[in-house]
């Protein structure tokens, strides 16, 4: 999905702040999975994802800000410009949009969608960025040992079925026929998933009280950002607003299934250790305007890739960002400037 002025190249953000990705992956092993190994894999995937996204955005002409962390955005003098609650609230709003029917659309948007406008403006101010990019990943990678055990199990099932067919044929009077076997197709079937997300909020919270109006941190000495691109042209005055919600913490009984377009920032992803499991990643990436929370670009889907392979992680990023327009090389048209407004205060 893409916002009309972004699709037509009337407007392009110049500086993008990358929010920390939420990565939920499990290393599927023979027997009980090791949560420590899965957590280490998640950290590796997160780091590789940030590197790949940064490299690809810069290759397309965008400036990239990496100052956002889940514990907040802090100025050089230690002043908190945006708290962990601000970032969690923003992630919640983006995932409310991604989990909604709106988040499954395609093509140019006919109606604008907005995500937590005041939080988007605050994080944009803190990072001096025009837009915020957020990625959510959940999935599984299967170890060689589990793959081998899966194949052996499938072969064993085929042999058992063949033996039953042969025995049935012999009992039926010895008529000769070619036995049919149940194939092992689908051993790279439904994935499994378990992991614990970084601190933040739960994506399933609907609505919630609006955050306080934005003011620069008192005594921070930080002026409004300079050098940001022009705000996007104002579209229709109304559209769905996904306001996010406050942090609620892990362990509140919110469960999100792995297989499907439902993502979480701070919940529990259901994990079912299927016999015939394989590698699969479910992903959602969203670009939001830092001026009014307008959704500029969004993609979600699932990929048959191995999270343990850095090359596959980079392929995931390339697949997601393939449809993101590059930064406009020339100046933004004056029409965009005339129809723009300053970010909310």
Coordinates of C-alpha atoms in Angstrom, one line a residue:
X1 CA 0.0 0.0 0.0
X2 CA 1.2 3.5 -0.7
X3 CA 0.0 7.0 0.0
X4 CA -1.0 8.9 -3.2
X5 CA 1.4 11.8 -3.0
X6 CA 4.3 9.4 -2.3
X7 CA 3.2 7.2 -5.1
X8 CA 3.1 10.1 -7.6
X9 CA 6.5 11.4 -6.4
X10 CA 5.0 14.7 -5.4
X11 CA 6.3 14.1 -2.0
X12 CA 9.2 12.0 -0.7
X13 CA 10.6 12.0 2.9
X14 CA 14.2 12.9 3.1
X15 CA 15.2 11.5 6.5
X16 CA 13.8 8.2 7.9
X17 CA 14.1 7.2 11.6
X18 CA 14.3 3.4 12.0
X19 CA 12.4 2.1 15.0
X20 CA 13.9 -1.0 16.7
X21 CA 12.5 -4.0 14.9
X22 CA 10.4 -6.5 16.9
X23 CA 11.7 -10.0 16.1
X24 CA 10.1 -13.2 17.4
X25 CA 11.8 -16.3 16.2
X26 CA 12.4 -19.8 17.4
X27 CA 15.2 -22.2 16.7
X28 CA 13.2 -25.4 16.1
X29 CA 15.2 -28.3 17.5
X30 CA 14.7 -32.1 18.1
X31 CA 12.8 -32.4 21.3
X32 CA 12.1 -29.4 23.5
X33 CA 13.3 -26.1 22.0
X34 CA 15.9 -24.1 23.9
X35 CA 14.5 -20.6 24.7
X36 CA 18.1 -19.2 25.2
X37 CA 19.1 -20.3 21.7
X38 CA 15.9 -18.8 20.3
X39 CA 16.6 -15.5 22.0
X40 CA 20.1 -15.4 20.7
X41 CA 18.8 -16.1 17.2
X42 CA 16.3 -13.3 17.6
X43 CA 19.1 -10.8 18.6
X44 CA 21.2 -11.9 15.6
X45 CA 18.2 -11.5 13.2
X46 CA 17.4 -8.0 14.7
X47 CA 21.0 -6.8 14.3
X48 CA 21.3 -8.1 10.7
X49 CA 17.9 -6.6 9.8
X50 CA 18.9 -3.1 11.0
X51 CA 22.2 -3.3 9.0
X52 CA 20.3 -4.5 5.8
X53 CA 17.6 -1.9 6.1
X54 CA 20.1 1.0 6.8
X55 CA 22.2 0.0 3.8
X56 CA 19.2 -0.3 1.4
X57 CA 17.6 3.0 2.5
X58 CA 20.9 4.8 2.1
X59 CA 21.4 3.2 -1.3
X60 CA 18.1 4.8 -2.3
X61 CA 19.1 8.2 -1.2
X62 CA 17.5 8.5 2.2
X63 CA 19.2 9.8 5.3
X64 CA 18.7 7.3 8.1
X65 CA 18.5 7.9 11.9
X66 CA 19.3 5.1 14.3
X67 CA 18.9 6.9 17.6
X68 CA 15.7 5.2 18.6
X69 CA 16.0 2.3 21.1
X70 CA 13.2 0.6 23.0
X71 CA 14.4 2.3 26.2
X72 CA 13.9 5.7 24.6
X73 CA 15.6 8.4 22.6
X74 CA 18.2 10.4 24.5
X75 CA 20.0 13.7 23.7
X76 CA 23.7 14.0 24.0
X77 CA 23.3 15.7 27.4
X78 CA 21.2 12.7 28.7
X79 CA 17.8 14.4 28.3
X80 CA 15.0 12.0 27.4
X81 CA 13.5 13.3 24.1
X82 CA 11.1 10.4 23.7
X83 CA 10.5 7.7 26.4
X84 CA 10.1 4.0 26.0
X85 CA 6.4 4.5 26.5
X86 CA 6.3 6.9 23.5
X87 CA 8.0 4.3 21.3
X88 CA 5.8 1.4 22.6
X89 CA 2.7 3.5 22.1
X90 CA 3.8 4.2 18.5
X91 CA 4.5 0.5 17.8
X92 CA 1.1 -0.4 19.2
X93 CA -0.6 2.0 16.8
X94 CA 1.3 0.7 13.8
X95 CA 0.4 -2.9 14.7
X96 CA -3.2 -2.0 15.2
X97 CA -3.2 -0.8 11.6
X98 CA -1.1 -3.7 10.4
X99 CA -3.5 -6.2 12.1
X100 CA -6.6 -4.6 10.7
X101 CA -8.3 -5.2 7.4
X102 CA -6.8 -1.9 6.2
X103 CA -3.4 -3.4 6.7
X104 CA -4.1 -6.0 4.1
X105 CA -4.8 -3.6 1.3
X106 CA -2.8 -3.1 -1.9
X107 CA -2.0 -0.4 -4.3
X108 CA -2.6 3.4 -3.9
X109 CA -4.7 4.3 -0.9
X110 CA -8.0 6.0 -1.7
X111 CA -8.5 7.1 1.9
X112 CA -5.6 8.1 4.2
X113 CA -4.8 6.1 7.4
X114 CA -3.2 7.7 10.4
X115 CA -1.3 6.2 13.3
X116 CA -0.9 7.9 16.7
X117 CA -0.3 11.4 15.2
X118 CA 1.0 13.0 18.3
X119 CA 3.4 10.2 19.1
X120 CA 4.6 10.2 15.5
X121 CA 5.3 13.9 15.7
X122 CA 7.2 13.6 18.9
X123 CA 9.4 10.8 17.7
X124 CA 10.0 12.7 14.5
X125 CA 11.0 15.8 16.5
X126 CA 13.3 13.7 18.7
X127 CA 15.0 12.1 15.7
X128 CA 14.8 15.1 13.3
X129 CA 13.2 12.8 10.8
X130 CA 10.3 13.1 8.3
X131 CA 9.1 9.5 8.6
X132 CA 9.3 6.5 10.9
X133 CA 10.0 2.9 9.6
X134 CA 8.9 -0.1 11.7
X135 CA 9.4 -3.8 11.1
X136 CA 7.8 -6.7 12.9
X137 CA 9.0 -10.3 12.3
X138 CA 7.8 -13.6 13.7
X139 CA 8.9 -17.0 12.4
X140 CA 10.9 -20.2 12.8
X141 CA 14.1 -21.7 11.5
X142 CA 14.6 -25.5 11.7
X143 CA 17.9 -27.0 12.7
X144 CA 19.6 -29.7 10.5
X145 CA 18.9 -32.3 13.2
X146 CA 15.2 -31.5 13.2
X147 CA 15.1 -31.6 9.4
X148 CA 16.8 -35.0 9.4
X149 CA 14.4 -36.3 12.1
X150 CA 11.5 -35.0 10.1
X151 CA 12.7 -36.7 6.9
X152 CA 13.2 -40.0 8.8
X153 CA 9.8 -39.7 10.3
X154 CA 8.2 -39.2 6.9
X155 CA 10.1 -42.2 5.5
X156 CA 9.0 -44.3 8.4
X157 CA 5.3 -43.3 7.8
X158 CA 5.6 -44.2 4.1
X159 CA 7.0 -47.6 5.0
X160 CA 4.3 -48.3 7.5
X161 CA 1.6 -47.3 5.0
X162 CA 3.2 -49.4 2.3
X163 CA 3.4 -52.4 4.6
X164 CA -0.3 -52.0 5.5
X165 CA -1.3 -51.9 1.8
X166 CA 0.8 -55.0 1.0
X167 CA -0.7 -56.9 3.9
X168 CA -4.2 -55.9 2.9
X169 CA -3.6 -57.0 -0.7
X170 CA -2.3 -60.4 0.5
X171 CA -5.3 -60.9 2.7
X172 CA -7.6 -60.1 -0.2
X173 CA -6.7 -63.2 -2.2
X174 CA -3.3 -62.3 -3.5
X175 CA -4.4 -60.1 -6.3
X176 CA -1.4 -58.2 -7.5
X177 CA -1.6 -54.4 -7.7
X178 CA 0.9 -51.6 -7.5
X179 CA 0.9 -50.3 -3.9
X180 CA 0.3 -46.6 -3.3
X181 CA 2.3 -44.7 -0.7
X182 CA 1.5 -41.6 1.2
X183 CA 4.2 -39.1 0.3
X184 CA 6.1 -36.9 2.7
X185 CA 5.2 -33.7 0.9
X186 CA 4.7 -30.8 3.2
X187 CA 7.5 -31.5 5.6
X188 CA 8.4 -27.8 5.1
X189 CA 4.9 -27.0 6.3
X190 CA 3.6 -25.0 9.2
X191 CA 6.3 -23.2 11.2
X192 CA 6.6 -23.0 14.9
X193 CA 7.4 -19.9 16.9
X194 CA 8.3 -18.8 20.4
X195 CA 10.1 -15.8 21.7
X196 CA 9.9 -12.8 24.0
X197 CA 9.7 -9.3 22.6
X198 CA 11.5 -6.2 23.8
X199 CA 9.8 -4.0 26.4
X200 CA 6.8 -2.0 25.1
X201 CA 3.1 -2.3 24.6
X202 CA 0.6 -4.8 23.4
X203 CA -0.5 -4.5 19.8
X204 CA -4.0 -5.8 20.5
X205 CA -5.0 -2.9 22.7
X206 CA -7.8 -1.0 21.0
X207 CA -8.0 2.8 21.4
X208 CA -6.8 4.0 24.7
X209 CA -6.5 7.5 26.1
X210 CA -4.7 10.0 23.9
X211 CA -1.2 10.9 25.0
X212 CA -0.4 14.3 26.3
X213 CA 0.1 17.1 23.8
X214 CA 3.6 17.4 22.5
X215 CA 6.0 20.0 23.9
X216 CA 9.8 20.0 23.7
X217 CA 11.5 18.6 26.8
X218 CA 12.0 21.5 29.3
X219 CA 15.5 22.7 29.5
X220 CA 16.8 20.3 26.8
X221 CA 18.3 23.0 24.7
X222 CA 17.1 21.1 21.7
X223 CA 15.4 23.2 19.1
X224 CA 12.9 21.9 16.6
X225 CA 14.7 19.9 13.9
X226 CA 16.3 21.7 11.0
X227 CA 16.8 20.4 7.5
X228 CA 13.8 18.1 7.5
X229 CA 12.0 17.6 4.2
X230 CA 8.6 19.3 3.5
X231 CA 5.6 17.8 5.2
X232 CA 3.4 15.7 2.9
X233 CA 0.5 17.4 1.1
X234 CA -2.7 17.3 3.2
X235 CA -5.1 14.8 1.8
X236 CA -8.8 14.3 2.8
X237 CA -9.5 15.7 6.2
X238 CA -10.8 12.4 7.6
X239 CA -9.6 8.8 7.7
X240 CA -9.2 5.9 10.1
X241 CA -6.9 6.8 13.0
X242 CA -5.1 4.0 14.9
X243 CA -4.2 5.6 18.2
X244 CA -2.2 2.7 19.7
X245 CA -2.3 2.1 23.5
X246 CA -0.2 2.2 26.6
X247 CA 2.3 -0.4 27.7
X248 CA 0.6 -3.4 29.4
X249 CA 3.5 -5.7 29.8
X250 CA 4.1 -9.4 29.0
X251 CA 2.0 -12.1 30.5
X252 CA -1.4 -10.5 30.3
X253 CA -3.1 -13.4 28.5
X254 CA -2.8 -11.9 25.0
X255 CA -1.9 -14.6 22.5
X256 CA -1.1 -14.1 18.9
X257 CA -0.9 -17.1 16.4
X258 CA 2.2 -17.5 14.3
X259 CA 0.6 -18.3 11.0
X260 CA -1.4 -15.3 9.9
X261 CA -1.3 -11.5 9.6
X262 CA -1.5 -10.8 13.3
X263 CA 1.5 -9.2 15.0
X264 CA 2.4 -8.2 18.5
X265 CA 4.7 -5.7 20.2
X266 CA 4.4 -7.0 23.7
X267 CA 2.3 -10.2 23.9
X268 CA 2.8 -14.0 23.6
X269 CA 3.1 -15.6 20.2
X270 CA 1.5 -19.1 20.3
X271 CA 4.0 -21.9 19.6
X272 CA 3.0 -25.3 18.4
X273 CA 5.8 -27.8 17.8
X274 CA 4.6 -29.4 14.6
X275 CA 6.1 -32.7 13.4
X276 CA 6.5 -31.4 9.8
X277 CA 7.9 -27.9 10.4
X278 CA 10.1 -25.7 8.2
X279 CA 11.5 -22.3 7.8
X280 CA 9.0 -19.4 7.5
X281 CA 8.9 -15.7 8.4
X282 CA 5.8 -13.6 8.7
X283 CA 6.6 -9.9 8.3
X284 CA 5.0 -6.5 8.4
X285 CA 6.8 -3.2 7.6
X286 CA 5.2 0.3 7.8
X287 CA 6.4 3.8 6.9
X288 CA 4.6 6.6 8.8
X289 CA 4.8 10.3 8.4
X290 CA 6.4 12.1 11.4
X291 CA 4.3 15.2 10.7
X292 CA 0.7 13.8 11.1
X293 CA 1.0 10.0 11.5
X294 CA -0.1 9.4 8.0
X295 CA 0.7 5.9 6.6
X296 CA 3.0 6.5 3.6
X297 CA 3.8 2.9 2.7
X298 CA 3.0 -0.5 4.1
X299 CA 3.7 -4.2 3.2
X300 CA 3.0 -7.5 5.0
X301 CA 3.3 -11.1 4.0
X302 CA 5.1 -14.4 4.7
X303 CA 8.4 -15.7 3.2
X304 CA 9.9 -19.1 3.1
X305 CA 13.3 -18.1 4.4
X306 CA 15.8 -19.2 7.0
X307 CA 16.2 -16.7 9.8
X308 CA 19.5 -18.3 10.8
X309 CA 21.1 -17.5 7.4
X310 CA 22.2 -13.8 7.1
X311 CA 21.8 -14.0 3.4
X312 CA 18.1 -15.0 3.8
X313 CA 17.6 -12.1 6.3
X314 CA 19.0 -9.7 3.8
X315 CA 16.8 -11.2 1.1
X316 CA 13.8 -10.7 3.4
X317 CA 14.7 -7.0 3.7
X318 CA 15.2 -6.6 0.0
X319 CA 11.9 -8.3 -0.7
X320 CA 10.1 -5.9 1.7
X321 CA 11.7 -2.7 0.5
X322 CA 11.5 -3.6 -3.2
X323 CA 8.3 -1.5 -3.5
X324 CA 9.5 1.5 -1.5
X325 CA 10.1 4.4 -3.9
X326 CA 13.6 5.9 -3.8
X327 CA 14.1 9.4 -2.5
X328 CA 13.3 12.0 -5.2
X329 CA 16.6 13.3 -6.6
X330 CA 15.3 16.8 -7.5
X331 CA 13.6 19.4 -5.3
X332 CA 10.1 18.8 -4.0
X333 CA 7.4 20.7 -6.0
X334 CA 6.2 24.0 -4.7
X335 CA 2.7 22.7 -4.8
X336 CA 3.6 20.3 -1.9
X337 CA 4.9 23.2 0.1
X338 CA 1.9 25.3 -0.4
X339 CA -0.5 22.6 0.8
X340 CA 1.6 21.5 3.8
X341 CA 1.1 22.3 7.4
X342 CA 3.5 22.2 10.4
X343 CA 3.5 19.2 12.6
X344 CA 1.1 19.3 15.6
X345 CA 2.2 20.8 18.9

